[in-house]
Coordinates of N, CA and C in Angstrom, one line a residue:
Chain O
X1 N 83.7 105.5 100.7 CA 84.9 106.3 101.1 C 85.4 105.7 102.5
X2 N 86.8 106.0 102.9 CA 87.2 105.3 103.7 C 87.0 106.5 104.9
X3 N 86.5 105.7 106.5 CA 86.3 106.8 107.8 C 86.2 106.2 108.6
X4 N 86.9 106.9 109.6 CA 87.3 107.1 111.0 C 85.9 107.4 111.9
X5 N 85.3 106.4 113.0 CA 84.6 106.9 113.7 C 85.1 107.1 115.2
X6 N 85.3 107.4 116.2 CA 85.3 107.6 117.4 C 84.4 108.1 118.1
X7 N 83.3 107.3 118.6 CA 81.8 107.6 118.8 C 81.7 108.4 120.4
X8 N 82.6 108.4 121.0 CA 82.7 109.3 122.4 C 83.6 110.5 121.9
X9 N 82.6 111.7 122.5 CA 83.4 112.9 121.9 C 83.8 113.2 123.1
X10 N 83.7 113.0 124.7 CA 84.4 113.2 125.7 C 84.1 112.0 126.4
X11 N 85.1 111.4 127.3 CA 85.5 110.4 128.1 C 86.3 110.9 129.5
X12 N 85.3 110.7 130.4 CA 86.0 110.9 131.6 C 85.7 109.7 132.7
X13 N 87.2 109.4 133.4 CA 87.2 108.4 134.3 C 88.2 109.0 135.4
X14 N 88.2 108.0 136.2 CA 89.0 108.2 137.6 C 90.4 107.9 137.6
X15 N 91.0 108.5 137.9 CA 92.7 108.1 138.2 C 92.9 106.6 138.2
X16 N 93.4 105.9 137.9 CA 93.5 104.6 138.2 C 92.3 103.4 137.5
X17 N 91.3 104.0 137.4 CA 90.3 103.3 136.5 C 91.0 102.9 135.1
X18 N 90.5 101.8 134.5 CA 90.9 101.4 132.9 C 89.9 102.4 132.1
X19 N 90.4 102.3 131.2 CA 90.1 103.2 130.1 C 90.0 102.6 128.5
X20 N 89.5 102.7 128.3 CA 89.2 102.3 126.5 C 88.7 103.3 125.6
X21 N 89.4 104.1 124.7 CA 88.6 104.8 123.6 C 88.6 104.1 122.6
X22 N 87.3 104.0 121.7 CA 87.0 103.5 120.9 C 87.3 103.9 119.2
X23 N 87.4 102.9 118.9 CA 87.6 103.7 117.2 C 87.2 102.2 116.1
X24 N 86.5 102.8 115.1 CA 85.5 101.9 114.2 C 86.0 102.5 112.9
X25 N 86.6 101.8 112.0 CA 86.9 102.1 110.6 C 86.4 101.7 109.5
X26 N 86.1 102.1 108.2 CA 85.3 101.4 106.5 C 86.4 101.6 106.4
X27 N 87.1 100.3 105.9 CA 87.8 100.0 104.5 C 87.7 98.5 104.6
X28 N 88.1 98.0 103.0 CA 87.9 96.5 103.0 C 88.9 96.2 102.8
X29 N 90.1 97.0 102.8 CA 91.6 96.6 102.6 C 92.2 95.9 104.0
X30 N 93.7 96.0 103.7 CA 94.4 96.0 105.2 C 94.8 97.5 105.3
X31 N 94.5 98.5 106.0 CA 94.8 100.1 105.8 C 95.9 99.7 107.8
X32 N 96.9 100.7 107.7 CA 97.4 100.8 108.9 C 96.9 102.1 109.8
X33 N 96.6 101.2 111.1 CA 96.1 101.9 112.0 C 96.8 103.1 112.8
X34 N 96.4 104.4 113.3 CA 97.1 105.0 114.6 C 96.5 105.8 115.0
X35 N 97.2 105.8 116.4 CA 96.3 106.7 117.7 C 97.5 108.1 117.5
X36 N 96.8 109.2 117.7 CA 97.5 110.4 118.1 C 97.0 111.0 119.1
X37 N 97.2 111.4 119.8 CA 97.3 112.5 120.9 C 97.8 114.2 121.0
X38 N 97.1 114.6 121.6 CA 97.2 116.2 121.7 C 96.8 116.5 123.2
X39 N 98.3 116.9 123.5 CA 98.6 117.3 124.7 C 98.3 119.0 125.1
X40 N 97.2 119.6 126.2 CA 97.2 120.7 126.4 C 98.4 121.4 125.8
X41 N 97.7 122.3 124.5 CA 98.5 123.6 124.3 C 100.5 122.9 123.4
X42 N 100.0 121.5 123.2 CA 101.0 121.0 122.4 C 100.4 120.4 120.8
X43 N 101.6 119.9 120.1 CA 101.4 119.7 118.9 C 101.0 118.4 119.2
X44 N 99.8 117.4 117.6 CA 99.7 116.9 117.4 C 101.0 115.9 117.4
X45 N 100.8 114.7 118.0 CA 102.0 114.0 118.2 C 101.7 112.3 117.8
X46 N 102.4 111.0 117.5 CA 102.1 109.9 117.3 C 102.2 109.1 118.2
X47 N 101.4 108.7 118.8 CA 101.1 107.8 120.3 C 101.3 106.6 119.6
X48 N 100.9 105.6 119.3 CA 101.4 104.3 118.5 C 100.3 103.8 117.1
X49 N 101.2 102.5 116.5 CA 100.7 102.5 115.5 C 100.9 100.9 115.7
X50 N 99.4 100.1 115.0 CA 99.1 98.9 114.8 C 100.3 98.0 114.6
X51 N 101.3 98.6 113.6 CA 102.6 97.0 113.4 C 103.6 97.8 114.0
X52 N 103.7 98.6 114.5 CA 104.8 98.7 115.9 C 104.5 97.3 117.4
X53 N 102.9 97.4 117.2 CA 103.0 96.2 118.3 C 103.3 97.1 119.8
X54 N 103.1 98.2 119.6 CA 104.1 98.6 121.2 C 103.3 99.4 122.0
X55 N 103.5 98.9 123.5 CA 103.3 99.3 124.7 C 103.5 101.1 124.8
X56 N 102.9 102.0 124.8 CA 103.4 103.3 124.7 C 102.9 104.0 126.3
X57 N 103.5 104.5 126.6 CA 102.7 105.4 128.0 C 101.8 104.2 128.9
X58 N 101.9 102.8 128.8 CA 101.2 102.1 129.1 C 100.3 101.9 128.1
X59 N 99.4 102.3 127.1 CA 98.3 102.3 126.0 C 99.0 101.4 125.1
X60 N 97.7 100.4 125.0 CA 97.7 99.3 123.8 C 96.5 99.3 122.9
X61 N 97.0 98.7 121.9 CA 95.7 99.0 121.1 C 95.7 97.6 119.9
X62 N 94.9 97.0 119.9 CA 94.8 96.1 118.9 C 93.9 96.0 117.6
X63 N 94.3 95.7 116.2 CA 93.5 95.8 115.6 C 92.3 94.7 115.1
X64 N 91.7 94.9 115.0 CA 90.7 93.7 114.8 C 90.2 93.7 113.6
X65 N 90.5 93.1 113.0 CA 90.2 93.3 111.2 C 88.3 92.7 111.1
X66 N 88.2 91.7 111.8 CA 86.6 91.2 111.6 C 85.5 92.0 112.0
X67 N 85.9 93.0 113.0 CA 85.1 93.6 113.7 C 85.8 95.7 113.1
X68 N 86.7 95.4 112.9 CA 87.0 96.8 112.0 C 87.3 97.6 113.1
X69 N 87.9 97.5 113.9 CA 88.2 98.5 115.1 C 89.7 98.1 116.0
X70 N 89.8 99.4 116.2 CA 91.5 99.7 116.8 C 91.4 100.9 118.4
X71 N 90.6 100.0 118.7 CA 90.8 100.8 120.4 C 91.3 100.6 121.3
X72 N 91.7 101.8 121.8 CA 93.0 102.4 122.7 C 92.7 101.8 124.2
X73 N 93.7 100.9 124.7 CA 93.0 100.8 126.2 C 94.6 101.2 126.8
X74 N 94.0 101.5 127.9 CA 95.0 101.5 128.8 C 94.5 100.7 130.5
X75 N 95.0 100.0 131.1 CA 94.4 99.5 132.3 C 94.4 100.3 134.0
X76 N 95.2 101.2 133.6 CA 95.3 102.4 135.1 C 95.4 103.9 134.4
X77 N 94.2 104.6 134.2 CA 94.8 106.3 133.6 C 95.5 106.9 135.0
X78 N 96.2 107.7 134.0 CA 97.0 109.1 134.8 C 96.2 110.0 134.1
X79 N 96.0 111.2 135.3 CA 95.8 112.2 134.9 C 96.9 113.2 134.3
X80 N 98.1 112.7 134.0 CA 98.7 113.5 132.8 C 98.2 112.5 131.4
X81 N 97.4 111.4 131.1 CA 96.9 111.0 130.1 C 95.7 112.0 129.7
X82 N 95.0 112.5 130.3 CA 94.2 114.1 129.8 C 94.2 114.5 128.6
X83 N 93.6 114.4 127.6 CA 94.3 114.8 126.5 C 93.3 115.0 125.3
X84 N 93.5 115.3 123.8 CA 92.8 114.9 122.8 C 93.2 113.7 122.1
X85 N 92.6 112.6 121.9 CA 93.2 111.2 121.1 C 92.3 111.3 119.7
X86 N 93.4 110.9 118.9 CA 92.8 110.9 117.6 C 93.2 109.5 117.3
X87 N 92.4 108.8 116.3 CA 92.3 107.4 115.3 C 92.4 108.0 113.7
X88 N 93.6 107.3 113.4 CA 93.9 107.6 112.1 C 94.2 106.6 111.3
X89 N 93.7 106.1 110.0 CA 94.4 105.3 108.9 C 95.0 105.7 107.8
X90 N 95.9 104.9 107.2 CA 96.2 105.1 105.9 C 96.0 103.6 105.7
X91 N 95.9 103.8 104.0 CA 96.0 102.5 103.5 C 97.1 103.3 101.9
X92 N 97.7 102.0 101.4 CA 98.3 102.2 100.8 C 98.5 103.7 99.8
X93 N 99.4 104.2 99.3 CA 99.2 105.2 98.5 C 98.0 106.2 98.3
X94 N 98.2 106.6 99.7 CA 96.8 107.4 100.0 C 97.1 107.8 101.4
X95 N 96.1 109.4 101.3 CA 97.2 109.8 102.7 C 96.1 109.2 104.4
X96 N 96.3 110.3 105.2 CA 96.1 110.4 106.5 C 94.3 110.4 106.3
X97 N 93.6 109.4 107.3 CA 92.2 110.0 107.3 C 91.9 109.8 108.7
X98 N 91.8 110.9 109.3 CA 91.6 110.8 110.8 C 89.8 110.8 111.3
X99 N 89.7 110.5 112.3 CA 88.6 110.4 113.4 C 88.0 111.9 113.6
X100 N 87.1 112.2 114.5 CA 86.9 113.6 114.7 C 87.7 113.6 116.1
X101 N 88.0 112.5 117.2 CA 88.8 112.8 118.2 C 87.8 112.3 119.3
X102 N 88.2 112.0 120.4 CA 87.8 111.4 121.5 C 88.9 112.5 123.1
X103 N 88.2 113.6 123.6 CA 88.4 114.2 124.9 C 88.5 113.2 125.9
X104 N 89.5 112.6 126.3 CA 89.8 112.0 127.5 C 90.4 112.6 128.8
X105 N 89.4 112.7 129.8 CA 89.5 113.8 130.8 C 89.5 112.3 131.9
X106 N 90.9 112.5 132.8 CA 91.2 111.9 134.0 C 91.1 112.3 135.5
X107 N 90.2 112.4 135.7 CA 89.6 113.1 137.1 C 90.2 112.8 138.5
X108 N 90.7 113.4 139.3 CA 91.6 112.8 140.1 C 91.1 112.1 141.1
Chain V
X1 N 116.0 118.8 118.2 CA 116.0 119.2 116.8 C 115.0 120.2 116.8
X2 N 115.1 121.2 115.8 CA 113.7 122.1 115.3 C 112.6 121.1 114.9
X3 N 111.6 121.0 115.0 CA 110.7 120.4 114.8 C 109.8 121.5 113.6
X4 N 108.8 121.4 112.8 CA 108.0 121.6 111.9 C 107.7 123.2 112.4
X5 N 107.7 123.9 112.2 CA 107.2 125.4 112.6 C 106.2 125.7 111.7
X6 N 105.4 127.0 111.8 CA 104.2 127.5 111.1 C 104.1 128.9 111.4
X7 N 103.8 129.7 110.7 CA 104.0 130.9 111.0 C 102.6 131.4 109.5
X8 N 101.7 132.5 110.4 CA 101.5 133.1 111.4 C 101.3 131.9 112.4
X9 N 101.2 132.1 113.9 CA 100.3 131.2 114.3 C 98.7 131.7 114.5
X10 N 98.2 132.9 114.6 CA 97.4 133.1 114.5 C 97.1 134.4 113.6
X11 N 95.9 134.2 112.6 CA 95.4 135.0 111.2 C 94.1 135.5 111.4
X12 N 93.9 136.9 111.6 CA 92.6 136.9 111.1 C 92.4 138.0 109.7
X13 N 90.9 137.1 109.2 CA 90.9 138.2 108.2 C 89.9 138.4 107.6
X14 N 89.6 139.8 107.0 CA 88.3 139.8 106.9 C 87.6 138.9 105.7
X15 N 86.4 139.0 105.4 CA 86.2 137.9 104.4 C 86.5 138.4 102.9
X16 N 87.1 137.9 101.9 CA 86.9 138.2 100.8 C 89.0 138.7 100.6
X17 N 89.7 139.0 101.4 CA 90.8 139.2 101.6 C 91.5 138.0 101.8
X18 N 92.9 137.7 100.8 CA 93.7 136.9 100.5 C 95.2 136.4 101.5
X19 N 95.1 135.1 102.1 CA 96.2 135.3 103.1 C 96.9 134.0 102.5
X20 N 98.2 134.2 103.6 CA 99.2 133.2 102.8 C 99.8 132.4 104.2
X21 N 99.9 130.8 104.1 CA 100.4 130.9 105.2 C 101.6 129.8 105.3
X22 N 102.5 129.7 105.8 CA 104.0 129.7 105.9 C 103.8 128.1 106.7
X23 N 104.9 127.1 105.6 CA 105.5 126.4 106.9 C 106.7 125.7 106.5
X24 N 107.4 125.7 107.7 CA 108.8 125.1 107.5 C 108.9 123.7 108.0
X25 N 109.2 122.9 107.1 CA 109.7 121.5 107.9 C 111.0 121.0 108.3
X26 N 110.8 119.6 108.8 CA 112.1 119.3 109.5 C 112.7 119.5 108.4
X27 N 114.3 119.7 108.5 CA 115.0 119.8 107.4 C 115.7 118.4 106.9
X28 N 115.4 117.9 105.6 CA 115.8 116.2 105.3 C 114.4 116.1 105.1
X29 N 113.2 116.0 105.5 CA 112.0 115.6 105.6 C 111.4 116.0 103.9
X30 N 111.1 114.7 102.9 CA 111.1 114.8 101.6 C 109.6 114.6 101.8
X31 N 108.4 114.9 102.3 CA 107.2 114.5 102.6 C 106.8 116.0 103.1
X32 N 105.3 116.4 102.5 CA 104.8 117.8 103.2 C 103.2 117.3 103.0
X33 N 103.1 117.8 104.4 CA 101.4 117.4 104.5 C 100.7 119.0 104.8
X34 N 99.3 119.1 103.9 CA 98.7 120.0 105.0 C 97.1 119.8 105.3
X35 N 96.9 119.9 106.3 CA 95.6 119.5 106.7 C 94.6 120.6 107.2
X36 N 93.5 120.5 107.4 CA 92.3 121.3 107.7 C 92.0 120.7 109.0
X37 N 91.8 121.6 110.6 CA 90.7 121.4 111.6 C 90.0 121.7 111.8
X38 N 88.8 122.2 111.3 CA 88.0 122.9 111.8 C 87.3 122.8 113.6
X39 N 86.9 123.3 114.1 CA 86.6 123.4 115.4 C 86.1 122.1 115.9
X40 N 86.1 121.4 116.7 CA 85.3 120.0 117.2 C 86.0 118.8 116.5
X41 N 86.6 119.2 115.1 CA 86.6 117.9 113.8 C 88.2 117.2 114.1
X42 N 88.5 116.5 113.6 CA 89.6 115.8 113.5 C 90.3 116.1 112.0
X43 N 91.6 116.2 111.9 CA 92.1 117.2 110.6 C 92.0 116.4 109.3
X44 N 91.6 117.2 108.6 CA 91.6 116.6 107.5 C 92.3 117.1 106.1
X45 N 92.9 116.2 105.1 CA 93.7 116.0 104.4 C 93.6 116.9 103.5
X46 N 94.7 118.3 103.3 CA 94.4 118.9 101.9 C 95.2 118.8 100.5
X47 N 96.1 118.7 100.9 CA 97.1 118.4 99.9 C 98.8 117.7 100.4
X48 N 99.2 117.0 99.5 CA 100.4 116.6 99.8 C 101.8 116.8 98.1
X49 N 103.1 117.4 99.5 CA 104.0 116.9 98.4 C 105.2 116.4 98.5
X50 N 106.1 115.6 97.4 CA 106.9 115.0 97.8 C 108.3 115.6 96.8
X51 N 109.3 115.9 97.7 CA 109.8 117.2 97.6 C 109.5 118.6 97.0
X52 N 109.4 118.9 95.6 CA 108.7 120.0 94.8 C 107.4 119.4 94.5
X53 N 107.2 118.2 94.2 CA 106.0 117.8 93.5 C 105.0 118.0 94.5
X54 N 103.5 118.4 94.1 CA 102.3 118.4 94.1 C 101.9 117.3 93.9
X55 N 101.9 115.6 95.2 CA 101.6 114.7 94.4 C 100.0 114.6 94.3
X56 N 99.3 115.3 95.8 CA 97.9 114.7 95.8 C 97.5 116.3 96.1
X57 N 96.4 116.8 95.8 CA 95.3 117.8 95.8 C 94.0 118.1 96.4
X58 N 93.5 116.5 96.1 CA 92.5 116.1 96.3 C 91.7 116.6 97.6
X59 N 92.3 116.8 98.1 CA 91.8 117.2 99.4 C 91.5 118.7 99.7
X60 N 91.9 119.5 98.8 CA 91.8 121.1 98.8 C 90.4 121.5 98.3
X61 N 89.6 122.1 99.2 CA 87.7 122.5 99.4 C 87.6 123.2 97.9
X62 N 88.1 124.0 97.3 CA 88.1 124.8 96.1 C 89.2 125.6 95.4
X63 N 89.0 125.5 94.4 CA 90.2 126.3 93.5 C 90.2 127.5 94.2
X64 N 90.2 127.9 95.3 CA 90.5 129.2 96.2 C 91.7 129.0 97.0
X65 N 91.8 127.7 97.1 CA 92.9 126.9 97.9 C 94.2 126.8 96.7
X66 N 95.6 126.7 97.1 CA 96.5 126.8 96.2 C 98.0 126.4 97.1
X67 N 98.4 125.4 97.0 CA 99.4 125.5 97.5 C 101.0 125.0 96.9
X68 N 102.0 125.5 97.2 CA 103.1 125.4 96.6 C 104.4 125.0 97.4
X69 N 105.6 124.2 97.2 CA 106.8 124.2 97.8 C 107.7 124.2 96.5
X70 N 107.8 125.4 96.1 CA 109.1 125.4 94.7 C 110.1 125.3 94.9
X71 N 110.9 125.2 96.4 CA 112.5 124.2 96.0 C 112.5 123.5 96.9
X72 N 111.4 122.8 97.1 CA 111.1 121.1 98.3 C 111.0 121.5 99.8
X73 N 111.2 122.8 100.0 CA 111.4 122.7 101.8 C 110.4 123.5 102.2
X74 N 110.2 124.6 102.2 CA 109.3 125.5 102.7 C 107.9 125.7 101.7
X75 N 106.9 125.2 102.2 CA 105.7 125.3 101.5 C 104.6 126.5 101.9
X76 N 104.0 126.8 101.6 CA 103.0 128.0 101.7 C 101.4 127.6 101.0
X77 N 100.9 127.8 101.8 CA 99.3 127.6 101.1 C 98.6 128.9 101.8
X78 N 98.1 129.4 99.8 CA 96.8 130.2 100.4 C 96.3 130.4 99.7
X79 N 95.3 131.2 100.5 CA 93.6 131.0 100.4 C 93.1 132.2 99.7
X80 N 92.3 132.3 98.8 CA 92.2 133.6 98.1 C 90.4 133.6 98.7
X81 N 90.4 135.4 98.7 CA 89.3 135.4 98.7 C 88.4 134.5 99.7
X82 N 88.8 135.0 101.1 CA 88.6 133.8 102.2 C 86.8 134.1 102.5
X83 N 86.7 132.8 103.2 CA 85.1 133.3 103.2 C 85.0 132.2 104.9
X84 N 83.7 132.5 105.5 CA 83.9 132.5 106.8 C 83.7 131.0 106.5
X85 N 83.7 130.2 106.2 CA 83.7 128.9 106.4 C 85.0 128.1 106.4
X86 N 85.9 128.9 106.1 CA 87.8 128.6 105.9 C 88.0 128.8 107.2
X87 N 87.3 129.4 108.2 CA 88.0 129.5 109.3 C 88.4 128.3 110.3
X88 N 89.9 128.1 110.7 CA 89.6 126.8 110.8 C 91.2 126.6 111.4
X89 N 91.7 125.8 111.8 CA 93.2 125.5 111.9 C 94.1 124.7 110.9
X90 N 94.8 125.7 110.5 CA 95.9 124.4 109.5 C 96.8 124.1 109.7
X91 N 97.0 122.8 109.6 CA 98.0 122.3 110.1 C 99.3 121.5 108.7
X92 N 100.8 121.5 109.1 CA 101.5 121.2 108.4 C 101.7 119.8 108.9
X93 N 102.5 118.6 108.0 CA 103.0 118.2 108.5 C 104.5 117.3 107.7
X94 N 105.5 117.1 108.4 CA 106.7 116.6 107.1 C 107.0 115.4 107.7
X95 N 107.2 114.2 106.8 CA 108.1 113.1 107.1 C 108.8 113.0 106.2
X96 N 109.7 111.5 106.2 CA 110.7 111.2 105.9 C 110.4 111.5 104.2
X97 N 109.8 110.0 104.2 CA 109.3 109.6 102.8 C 107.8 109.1 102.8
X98 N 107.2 109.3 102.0 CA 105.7 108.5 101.9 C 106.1 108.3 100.2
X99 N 105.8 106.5 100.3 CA 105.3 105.9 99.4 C 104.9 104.8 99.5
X100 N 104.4 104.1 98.3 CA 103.3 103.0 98.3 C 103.9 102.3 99.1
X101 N 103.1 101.7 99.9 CA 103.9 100.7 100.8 C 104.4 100.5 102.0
X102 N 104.6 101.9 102.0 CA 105.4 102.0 103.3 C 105.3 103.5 104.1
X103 N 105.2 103.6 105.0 CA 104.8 105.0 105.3 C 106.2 105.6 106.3
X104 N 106.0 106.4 106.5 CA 107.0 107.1 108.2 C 106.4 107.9 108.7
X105 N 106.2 108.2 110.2 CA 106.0 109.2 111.0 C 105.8 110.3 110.6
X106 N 104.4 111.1 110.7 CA 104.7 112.4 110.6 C 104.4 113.1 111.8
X107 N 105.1 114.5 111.0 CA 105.7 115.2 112.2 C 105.0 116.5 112.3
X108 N 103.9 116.6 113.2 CA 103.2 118.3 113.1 C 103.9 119.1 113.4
X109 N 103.5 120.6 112.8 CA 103.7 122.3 113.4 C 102.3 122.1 114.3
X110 N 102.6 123.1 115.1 CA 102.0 123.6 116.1 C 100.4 124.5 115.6
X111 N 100.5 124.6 114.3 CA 99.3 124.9 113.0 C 99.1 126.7 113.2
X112 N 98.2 127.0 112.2 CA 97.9 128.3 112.4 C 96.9 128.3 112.4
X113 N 96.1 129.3 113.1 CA 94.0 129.2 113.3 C 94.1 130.4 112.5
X114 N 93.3 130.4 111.3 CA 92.5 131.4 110.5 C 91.2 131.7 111.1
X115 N 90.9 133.1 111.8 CA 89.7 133.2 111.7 C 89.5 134.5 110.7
X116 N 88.2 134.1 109.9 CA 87.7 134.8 109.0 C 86.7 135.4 109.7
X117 N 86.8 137.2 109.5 CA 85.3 137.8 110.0 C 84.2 138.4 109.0

């Protein structure tokens, strides 16, 4: 079956420190990648996805097909990056299979 | 724009007692998702549909689970006969279109927390 690992269930760094959450996926397809985020006391939202290719909030993320993983870096956190991050795939004709989530706490 | 709404946002109920729970999507949005969080977990997939259709199921824990959108927009899932392990957050969600191939953006409600006592 196809799954989502995110092996840090909380991540805390320093204002300005880089940051990487991690995310490790099973499938032997090409399935598309994405990070979500959950902002204190807000809704589930789409932070970026693998063929957007794009710079979001400063966070990049690349996919690595040999190594099976799509982790989130950013090179300077804000502490309004604080947040819940989720790792999600789909692959073709088949829905949403998310991560259990990664707590990213930005310490001032 | 209105974004996805959910209503109740918070349910409780006792065990064995039947609840229903409400969501509206973006309007245009031919795509309805609803998902399961349980506490700690990352959400997971219970059913989807694409306008009235019931395309995927698969994801719903037991025939206790049941959910419906009969004229494409406003869908409702519920749980019969709840038992404390349903307790949990559900969440909606609508996009454009989902099919092979090609996906769009979806778009959460703000979810409802069931707690069963």
């Amino acid at each position: 079956a196809q799954r989502v690992t995110q092996p840090e269930k909380l991540l805390s760094v320093f204002k300005g420190a880089p940051v990487e959450l991690k995310c490790n996926y099973s499938y032997s397809g090409s399935p598309e990648l994405f990070w979500y985020v959950q902002y204190s006391r807000q809704r589930l939202q789409l932070l970026l996805r693998h063929i957007s290719r794009e710079s979001i909030k400063g966070f990049t993320a690349d996919l690595n097909k040999g190594e099976t993983s799509f982790h989130l870096k950013k090179p300077f956190a804000q502490e309004e990056d604080s947040a819940m991050y989720y790792c999600a795939l789909i692959w073709y004709g088949q829905n949403f299979v998310f991560g259990p989530g990664t707590r990213l706490s930005v310490l001032p | 724009g209105a974004g996805v709404s959910q209503s109740p946002r918070y349910k409780v109920a006792k065990r064995g007692q039947d609840v229903a729970l409400r969501c509206d999507p973006i309007s245009g949005h031919v795509s309805l998702f609803w998902y399961q969080q349980a506490l700690g977990q990352g959400p997971e997939f219970l059913t989807y549909f694409q306008n009235e259709a019931q395309l995927d199921k698969s994801g719903l824990p037991s025939d206790r689970f049941f959910a419906e959108r009969p004229e494409g927009s406003v869908s409702t899932l519920k749980i019969q006969r709840t038992q404390q392990e349903d307790s949990a957050v559900y969440l909606c969600a609508s996009s454009l279109v989902a099919v092979q191939g090609a996906y769009y953006e979806q778009y959460f409600g703000p979810g409802t927390r069931l707690t069963v006592t």
